[in-house]
Tab-separated table of C-alpha atoms and ligand atoms in Angstrom:
chain	number	residue	atom	x	y	z
A	23	MET	CA	25.672	-28.770	3.095
A	24	THR	CA	26.910	-27.703	6.506
A	25	ALA	CA	25.533	-28.072	9.984
A	26	ILE	CA	25.174	-25.713	12.907
A	27	ASP	CA	24.249	-26.872	16.409
A	28	GLY	CA	23.679	-30.302	14.898
A	29	ARG	CA	21.007	-29.012	12.535
A	30	GLU	CA	21.606	-29.577	8.861
A	31	LEU	CA	21.307	-26.411	6.814
A	32	LEU	CA	19.379	-27.871	3.917
A	33	GLN	CA	18.245	-25.560	1.153
A	34	GLN	CA	14.682	-24.359	1.372
A	35	PHE	CA	12.682	-22.513	-1.250
A	36	ALA	CA	10.338	-20.446	0.883
A	37	SER	CA	12.204	-17.285	0.009
A	38	ASP	CA	15.124	-16.235	-2.126
A	39	ASN	CA	16.485	-14.365	0.875
A	40	TYR	CA	17.160	-17.639	2.705
A	41	ALA	CA	20.341	-17.867	0.606
A	42	GLY	CA	23.721	-16.583	1.685
A	43	ILE	CA	26.205	-14.238	0.061
A	44	CYS	CA	27.580	-15.136	-3.355
A	45	PRO	CA	31.371	-15.544	-3.766
A	46	GLU	CA	31.780	-12.402	-5.909
A	47	ALA	CA	30.088	-10.199	-3.299
A	48	TRP	CA	31.937	-11.930	-0.474
A	49	SER	CA	35.394	-11.531	-1.994
A	50	ALA	CA	34.734	-7.858	-2.764
A	51	MET	CA	33.780	-7.371	0.896
A	52	ALA	CA	37.065	-8.992	1.898
A	53	ALA	CA	38.991	-6.784	-0.516
A	54	ALA	CA	37.252	-3.701	0.901
A	55	ASN	CA	38.310	-4.773	4.388
A	56	GLU	CA	41.819	-3.424	3.853
A	57	GLY	CA	43.043	-0.398	5.712
A	58	HIS	CA	41.231	2.828	6.479
A	59	VAL	CA	39.110	4.782	4.024
A	60	THR	CA	36.910	7.836	4.423
A	61	SER	CA	33.369	7.281	5.620
A	62	TYR	CA	29.766	8.060	4.619
A	63	GLY	CA	30.214	7.288	0.934
A	64	ASP	CA	33.230	9.489	0.309
A	65	ASP	CA	35.371	6.490	-0.593
A	66	PRO	CA	36.754	4.728	-3.683
A	67	TRP	CA	34.421	1.718	-3.355
A	68	THR	CA	31.318	3.880	-3.446
A	69	ASP	CA	32.676	5.791	-6.455
A	70	ARG	CA	33.450	2.543	-8.208
A	71	ALA	CA	30.007	1.057	-7.511
A	72	SER	CA	28.273	4.252	-8.658
A	73	ASN	CA	30.257	4.283	-11.885
A	74	GLU	CA	29.494	0.602	-12.470
A	75	PHE	CA	25.782	1.401	-12.224
A	76	ARG	CA	26.177	4.298	-14.684
A	77	GLU	CA	28.006	2.069	-17.119
A	78	LEU	CA	25.557	-0.812	-16.777
A	79	PHE	CA	22.557	1.475	-17.248
A	80	GLU	CA	24.212	3.621	-19.931
A	81	ALA	CA	23.077	6.688	-18.037
A	82	GLU	CA	24.465	9.434	-15.815
A	83	CYS	CA	22.086	8.440	-13.037
A	84	GLU	CA	22.345	9.465	-9.395
A	85	VAL	CA	23.061	6.447	-7.188
A	86	PHE	CA	22.285	5.930	-3.491
A	87	LEU	CA	23.003	2.766	-1.513
A	88	VAL	CA	20.670	1.871	1.336
A	89	PHE	CA	20.303	-1.139	3.603
A	90	ASN	CA	17.038	-2.691	2.443
A	91	GLY	CA	14.152	-2.611	0.035
A	92	THR	CA	11.565	-1.130	2.354
A	93	ALA	CA	13.792	1.909	2.850
A	94	ALA	CA	14.684	2.129	-0.844
A	95	ASN	CA	11.047	2.073	-1.954
A	96	SER	CA	9.698	4.285	0.814
A	97	LEU	CA	12.352	6.960	0.508
A	98	ALA	CA	12.217	6.943	-3.286
A	99	LEU	CA	8.440	7.356	-3.241
A	100	ALA	CA	8.633	10.011	-0.533
A	101	SER	CA	11.075	11.974	-2.676
A	102	LEU	CA	8.547	12.048	-5.536
A	103	CYS	CA	5.574	13.104	-3.413
A	104	GLN	CA	4.184	15.795	-1.221
A	105	SER	CA	2.183	14.572	1.757
A	106	TYR	CA	-1.113	15.241	-0.060
A	107	HIS	CA	-0.155	13.115	-3.074
A	108	GLY	CA	-1.209	9.581	-3.965
A	109	VAL	CA	0.879	6.632	-5.162
A	110	ILE	CA	-0.792	4.156	-7.500
A	111	CYS	CA	0.242	0.524	-6.917
A	112	GLY	CA	-1.078	-2.985	-7.469
A	113	GLU	CA	-2.911	-4.737	-4.652
A	114	SER	CA	-0.168	-7.324	-4.162
A	115	ALA	CA	2.615	-4.712	-4.260
A	116	HIS	CA	5.269	-5.059	-1.564
A	117	VAL	CA	4.794	-1.354	-0.713
A	118	GLU	CA	1.152	-2.110	0.093
A	119	THR	CA	1.378	-5.534	1.713
A	120	ASP	CA	4.851	-5.869	3.236
A	121	GLU	CA	6.270	-2.515	4.282
A	122	CYS	CA	4.288	-1.836	7.421
A	123	GLY	CA	3.131	1.556	6.188
A	124	ALA	CA	6.675	2.804	5.606
A	125	PRO	CA	5.851	4.535	2.275
A	126	GLU	CA	3.066	6.505	3.984
A	127	PHE	CA	5.266	7.143	7.029
A	128	PHE	CA	8.308	8.452	5.157
A	129	SER	CA	6.158	10.584	2.847
A	130	ASN	CA	4.292	12.074	5.795
A	131	GLY	CA	1.007	10.639	4.605
A	132	SER	CA	1.010	10.190	0.824
A	133	LYS	CA	-1.702	7.615	0.310
A	134	LEU	CA	-1.279	4.375	-1.593
A	135	LEU	CA	-4.055	4.091	-4.186
A	136	VAL	CA	-4.492	0.386	-4.778
A	137	ALA	CA	-5.427	-1.015	-8.178
A	138	HIS	CA	-7.188	-4.362	-8.233
A	139	SER	CA	-5.638	-6.896	-10.532
A	140	ALA	CA	-5.912	-10.641	-10.896
A	141	ASP	CA	-2.263	-11.300	-11.659
A	142	GLY	CA	-0.686	-8.493	-9.648
A	143	LYS	CA	0.255	-6.433	-12.690
A	144	LEU	CA	-0.729	-2.855	-13.271
A	145	THR	CA	-2.146	-1.954	-16.672
A	146	PRO	CA	-2.672	1.387	-18.417
A	147	ALA	CA	-6.412	0.930	-17.825
A	148	SER	CA	-6.063	0.317	-14.090
A	149	ILE	CA	-3.769	3.335	-13.790
A	150	ARG	CA	-6.151	5.500	-15.813
A	151	GLU	CA	-9.049	4.471	-13.602
A	152	LEU	CA	-7.279	5.594	-10.422
A	153	ALA	CA	-5.680	8.659	-12.001
A	154	THR	CA	-9.012	9.990	-13.264
A	155	LYS	CA	-11.329	8.671	-10.572
A	156	ARG	CA	-11.534	11.972	-8.745
A	157	GLN	CA	-10.426	15.475	-9.653
A	158	ASP	CA	-11.647	17.226	-6.531
A	159	ILE	CA	-9.716	18.558	-3.602
A	160	HIS	CA	-10.999	15.924	-1.169
A	161	TYR	CA	-9.064	13.067	-2.724
A	162	PRO	CA	-5.244	12.673	-2.666
A	163	LYS	CA	-3.723	13.907	-5.906
A	164	PRO	CA	-2.170	11.007	-7.856
A	165	ARG	CA	1.523	11.695	-8.385
A	166	VAL	CA	3.440	8.447	-8.838
A	167	VAL	CA	2.894	4.958	-10.179
A	168	THR	CA	4.959	2.193	-8.622
A	169	LEU	CA	5.260	-1.219	-10.209
A	170	THR	CA	7.331	-4.253	-9.257
A	171	GLN	CA	9.650	-5.922	-11.775
A	172	SER	CA	9.616	-8.916	-11.557
A	173	THR	CA	6.314	-8.891	-9.663
A	174	GLU	CA	5.415	-10.372	-6.290
A	175	MET	CA	3.566	-13.073	-8.264
A	176	GLY	CA	6.686	-13.967	-10.248
A	177	ARG	CA	5.483	-12.282	-13.428
A	178	VAL	CA	7.548	-10.057	-15.693
A	179	TYR	CA	6.355	-6.913	-17.459
A	180	SER	CA	7.345	-6.964	-21.143
A	181	LEU	CA	8.973	-3.864	-22.607
A	182	ALA	CA	5.737	-3.150	-24.489
A	183	GLU	CA	3.754	-3.334	-21.232
A	184	LEU	CA	6.234	-1.026	-19.505
A	185	ARG	CA	6.127	1.498	-22.323
A	186	ALA	CA	2.330	1.492	-22.408
A	187	ILE	CA	2.313	2.139	-18.656
A	188	ALA	CA	4.887	4.920	-19.027
A	189	ASP	CA	2.761	6.548	-21.752
A	190	GLU	CA	-0.241	6.426	-19.450
A	191	CYS	CA	1.844	7.989	-16.668
A	192	LYS	CA	2.941	10.814	-18.977
A	193	ALA	CA	-0.645	11.482	-20.010
A	194	HIS	CA	-1.578	12.070	-16.364
A	195	GLY	CA	1.609	13.770	-15.186
A	196	LEU	CA	2.664	10.808	-13.031
A	197	TYR	CA	6.200	9.706	-12.215
A	198	LEU	CA	7.062	6.028	-12.689
A	199	HIS	CA	8.887	4.172	-9.912
A	200	MET	CA	10.044	0.587	-10.210
A	201	ASP	CA	10.476	-1.752	-7.223
A	202	GLY	CA	13.289	-3.872	-8.581
A	203	ALA	CA	13.907	-6.136	-5.595
A	204	ARG	CA	14.151	-8.796	-8.345
A	205	PHE	CA	15.137	-6.489	-11.193
A	206	ALA	CA	18.000	-8.819	-12.173
A	207	ASN	CA	15.572	-11.737	-12.553
A	208	ALA	CA	13.407	-9.612	-14.845
A	209	VAL	CA	16.390	-8.564	-16.964
A	210	ALA	CA	17.530	-12.189	-17.207
A	211	SER	CA	14.037	-13.274	-18.174
A	212	LEU	CA	13.551	-10.596	-20.834
A	213	GLY	CA	17.048	-10.819	-22.289
A	214	CYS	CA	17.055	-7.022	-22.634
A	215	SER	CA	19.505	-4.448	-21.349
A	216	PRO	CA	18.997	-2.902	-17.896
A	217	ALA	CA	18.531	0.457	-19.648
A	218	GLU	CA	15.692	-0.914	-21.768
A	219	VAL	CA	13.934	-2.370	-18.730
A	220	SER	CA	14.238	0.940	-16.861
A	221	TRP	CA	14.753	4.493	-18.164
A	222	LYS	CA	14.379	3.649	-21.844
A	223	SER	CA	10.924	2.354	-20.911
A	224	GLY	CA	10.079	5.511	-18.994
A	225	VAL	CA	11.104	4.568	-15.434
A	226	ASP	CA	12.137	7.662	-13.449
A	227	VAL	CA	13.454	5.942	-10.324
A	228	LEU	CA	14.554	2.336	-9.879
A	229	CYS	CA	15.178	0.468	-6.631
A	230	PHE	CA	17.620	-2.248	-7.693
A	231	GLY	CA	17.723	-5.146	-5.250
A	232	GLY	CA	21.054	-6.547	-4.180
A	233	THR	CA	19.968	-8.708	-1.264
A	234	LYS	CA	18.017	-11.323	-3.221
A	235	ASN	CA	20.648	-11.193	-5.944
A	236	GLY	CA	23.464	-12.473	-3.689
A	237	MET	CA	24.454	-9.724	-1.279
A	238	ALA	CA	24.183	-9.746	2.512
A	239	VAL	CA	22.321	-6.426	2.593
A	240	GLY	CA	21.799	-3.567	0.253
A	241	GLU	CA	19.648	-2.009	-2.409
A	242	ALA	CA	20.535	0.770	-4.821
A	243	VAL	CA	18.248	3.686	-5.603
A	244	LEU	CA	18.881	5.007	-9.109
A	245	PHE	CA	17.479	8.362	-10.225
A	246	PHE	CA	17.559	8.637	-14.007
A	247	ASP	CA	16.368	12.242	-13.816
A	248	ARG	CA	19.038	13.721	-11.569
A	249	LYS	CA	16.850	16.653	-10.537
A	250	LEU	CA	14.564	14.213	-8.732
A	251	ALA	CA	17.468	13.213	-6.484
A	252	ALA	CA	17.719	16.652	-4.865
A	253	ASP	CA	18.320	16.297	-1.118
A	254	PHE	CA	17.864	12.511	-1.272
A	255	ASP	CA	21.079	12.185	0.725
A	256	TYR	CA	19.445	14.073	3.603
A	257	ARG	CA	16.378	11.857	3.362
A	258	CYS	CA	18.580	8.759	3.666
A	259	LYS	CA	20.472	10.158	6.636
A	260	GLN	CA	17.287	11.177	8.477
A	261	ALA	CA	15.817	7.724	7.917
A	262	GLY	CA	18.895	6.001	9.351
A	263	GLN	CA	19.886	4.727	5.917
A	264	LEU	CA	23.253	6.446	5.512
A	265	ALA	CA	25.920	3.828	6.197
A	266	SER	CA	28.974	5.302	7.887
A	267	LYS	CA	31.171	2.460	6.623
A	268	MET	CA	29.603	2.802	3.188
A	269	ARG	CA	32.388	0.853	1.511
A	270	PHE	CA	30.815	-2.342	2.843
A	271	LEU	CA	27.511	-1.565	1.128
A	272	ALA	CA	29.344	-0.539	-2.042
A	273	ALA	CA	31.961	-3.298	-2.369
A	274	PRO	CA	29.518	-6.182	-2.880
A	275	TRP	CA	27.887	-4.207	-5.686
A	276	VAL	CA	31.317	-3.797	-7.272
A	277	GLY	CA	31.770	-7.554	-6.958
A	278	LEU	CA	28.383	-8.315	-8.510
A	279	LEU	CA	28.486	-5.740	-11.299
A	280	GLU	CA	32.114	-6.006	-12.417
A	281	SER	CA	32.037	-9.783	-12.609
A	282	GLY	CA	28.621	-10.010	-14.218
A	283	ALA	CA	27.493	-12.200	-11.307
A	284	TRP	CA	24.331	-10.099	-10.901
A	285	LEU	CA	23.022	-11.491	-14.182
A	286	ARG	CA	24.485	-14.992	-13.829
A	287	ASN	CA	22.908	-15.327	-10.374
A	288	ALA	CA	19.499	-14.257	-11.649
A	289	THR	CA	19.736	-16.425	-14.747
A	290	HIS	CA	20.508	-19.455	-12.595
A	291	ALA	CA	17.623	-18.711	-10.228
A	292	ASN	CA	15.208	-18.375	-13.152
A	293	LEU	CA	16.491	-21.591	-14.690
A	294	CYS	CA	15.852	-23.453	-11.418
A	295	ALA	CA	12.279	-22.177	-11.371
A	296	ARG	CA	11.796	-23.534	-14.907
A	297	HIS	CA	13.368	-26.841	-13.901
A	298	PHE	CA	10.907	-27.110	-11.012
A	299	GLU	CA	7.992	-26.125	-13.247
A	300	LYS	CA	8.845	-28.840	-15.780
A	301	GLN	CA	8.902	-31.538	-13.127
A	302	ILE	CA	5.592	-30.454	-11.646
A	303	GLU	CA	3.830	-31.116	-14.924
A	304	GLY	CA	2.233	-34.489	-14.689
A	305	ILE	CA	1.863	-34.680	-10.917
A	306	ALA	CA	-1.831	-35.369	-10.426
A	307	GLY	CA	-3.455	-32.903	-8.055
A	308	VAL	CA	-0.740	-30.275	-8.318
A	309	GLN	CA	-1.155	-27.370	-10.728
A	310	LEU	CA	0.728	-24.235	-11.539
A	311	ALA	CA	-1.180	-21.292	-10.130
A	312	GLY	CA	0.341	-18.921	-12.687
A	313	PRO	CA	2.922	-18.748	-15.437
A	314	VAL	CA	6.598	-19.037	-14.507
A	315	GLU	CA	8.493	-16.037	-15.850
A	316	ALA	CA	11.225	-15.340	-13.294
A	317	ASN	CA	12.414	-17.157	-10.150
A	318	ALA	CA	9.049	-17.869	-8.505
A	319	VAL	CA	6.711	-20.812	-8.896
A	320	PHE	CA	3.212	-20.761	-7.411
A	321	LEU	CA	1.433	-24.072	-6.968
A	322	ALA	CA	-2.168	-24.962	-6.280
A	323	ALA	CA	-2.657	-28.231	-4.385
A	324	ALA	CA	-5.091	-29.585	-1.827
A	325	GLU	CA	-4.290	-28.610	1.762
A	326	PRO	CA	-3.548	-32.230	2.876
A	327	VAL	CA	-0.870	-32.420	0.183
A	328	LEU	CA	0.717	-29.169	1.334
A	329	GLU	CA	0.482	-30.277	4.949
A	330	ALA	CA	2.209	-33.556	4.117
A	331	LEU	CA	4.940	-31.602	2.372
A	332	ARG	CA	5.398	-29.414	5.452
A	333	LYS	CA	5.610	-32.541	7.619
A	334	ARG	CA	8.533	-33.665	5.487
A	335	GLY	CA	10.311	-30.485	6.525
A	336	TRP	CA	9.696	-28.286	3.511
A	337	ARG	CA	9.009	-24.627	4.076
A	338	PHE	CA	6.952	-22.404	1.846
A	339	TYR	CA	4.478	-19.578	2.153
A	340	THR	CA	0.827	-19.621	1.161
A	341	PHE	CA	-0.174	-16.076	2.086
A	342	ILE	CA	0.077	-14.732	-1.447
A	343	GLY	CA	-3.113	-15.536	-3.327
A	344	GLY	CA	-3.575	-18.787	-1.387
A	345	ALA	CA	-1.111	-20.686	-3.572
A	346	ALA	CA	2.109	-22.267	-2.321
A	347	ARG	CA	5.075	-20.150	-3.338
A	348	PHE	CA	8.510	-21.547	-4.122
A	349	MET	CA	11.357	-19.101	-4.725
A	350	PHE	CA	14.680	-20.013	-6.248
A	351	ALA	CA	17.837	-18.181	-5.269
A	352	TRP	CA	21.214	-17.597	-6.898
A	353	ASP	CA	22.678	-20.682	-5.197
A	354	THR	CA	19.855	-23.163	-5.786
A	355	ASP	CA	21.066	-26.737	-6.013
A	356	LEU	CA	19.139	-28.566	-8.718
A	357	GLY	CA	19.530	-31.821	-6.777
A	358	ARG	CA	17.652	-30.265	-3.901
A	359	VAL	CA	14.921	-29.106	-6.309
A	360	ASP	CA	14.645	-32.706	-7.460
A	361	GLU	CA	14.233	-33.820	-3.835
A	362	LEU	CA	11.408	-31.330	-3.435
A	363	CYS	CA	9.758	-32.634	-6.612
A	364	ARG	CA	10.085	-36.218	-5.450
A	365	ASP	CA	8.530	-35.407	-2.081
A	366	LEU	CA	5.781	-33.378	-3.710
A	367	ARG	CA	4.953	-36.243	-6.049
A	368	GLU	CA	4.845	-38.721	-3.163
A	369	CYS	CA	2.709	-36.400	-1.038
A	370	ALA	CA	0.300	-35.829	-3.924
A	371	GLU	CA	0.008	-39.558	-4.606
A	372	ARG	CA	-0.473	-40.577	-0.971
A	373	ASP	CA	-2.301	-37.633	0.537
A	374	GLY	CA	-3.989	-35.879	-2.329
A	375	LEU	CA	-6.026	-38.620	-3.883
A	376	PRO	CA	-9.463	-39.560	-2.625
A	377	GLY	CA	-9.846	-42.907	-0.879
B	404	LIG	C1	12.126	-8.531	-0.789
B	404	LIG	C2	11.363	-7.432	-1.440
B	404	LIG	C3	11.602	-6.090	-1.112
B	404	LIG	C4	12.604	-5.667	-0.056
B	404	LIG	O1	12.236	-6.002	1.212
B	404	LIG	P1	13.130	-5.701	2.507
B	404	LIG	O2	12.815	-6.816	3.422
B	404	LIG	O3	12.682	-4.383	3.027
B	404	LIG	O4	14.549	-5.639	2.074
B	404	LIG	C5	10.928	-5.105	-1.815
B	404	LIG	N1	10.041	-5.428	-2.773
B	404	LIG	C6	9.773	-6.697	-3.103
B	404	LIG	C7	8.807	-6.987	-4.190
B	404	LIG	C8	10.413	-7.741	-2.435
B	404	LIG	O5	10.138	-9.009	-2.760
């Protein structure tokens, strides 16, 4: 633990993007900081990162590196749509709730068609309902389904669920896009190959998140059908997402992918979520608000308990489904998780019980 301006920088679990840069990404950045290389992606680091993705995914995919997830998702969706098209998503999808209208903006108006779902997951039935709801010219024409893996609620789609969704997409002529801001956590959770969790399950375009996986900035957009990537480079440039010193977006990916840190980081984060879950069991007045399948834990507890926890300095968000969300990052210290559990137990015992 270090301090800045006298404030201790204790780990918090409000978001997995509170964490810093992992050593593998950091050292690759340092290695890339040697000499002069050509700009705008025409450099050895970008080639190396792109080839690492192709090897990892066992596919000759087209690879684009952008600065963040909002851009990755919005530009990927825009590339699959005309302005009169519709994009089917779940009601808790990041594209719907946390991107400030960027998918609609970058697609010049393609409308998000929101499926209601209790646990944030899309199903073939919910997709069918929206895809067949209207056939007339007055309603936006459904064109793409976007799902998040792992989801905003910390759930993971099984391969069977993904394939059933992909079949439904095919039946209605819909492309399948995956928001993989936490793709690594899903792969770690499923124990399957990245190919199985993406193109082998019918995903056309994947946004693979680097930021929450241990990078400073950066997401990769992978097109498994190369034709769909036509002119995507122009789209990135127009949107201000073409890095001139691209090597510094590419190098951390090289560091993560070549060392295997991408999967180790996610595996550790998931393990910490499980560790937290196990310790929560048995605290009276605190319940899991949903199953733990990746690196998120959602808790239901009375407001005085949560308030007491905040007073002890803990940060967490409650805007998703009303539950308190705890996210575990690549660098989570299990000792700090134990401190959180201890405080939560004390708060529940003192502040949660009647009398
Ligand atoms: C974090 C996150 C993103 C990316 O968000 P940015 O802040 O734009 O980088 C995208 N989708 C999901 C589900 C996320 O959690």
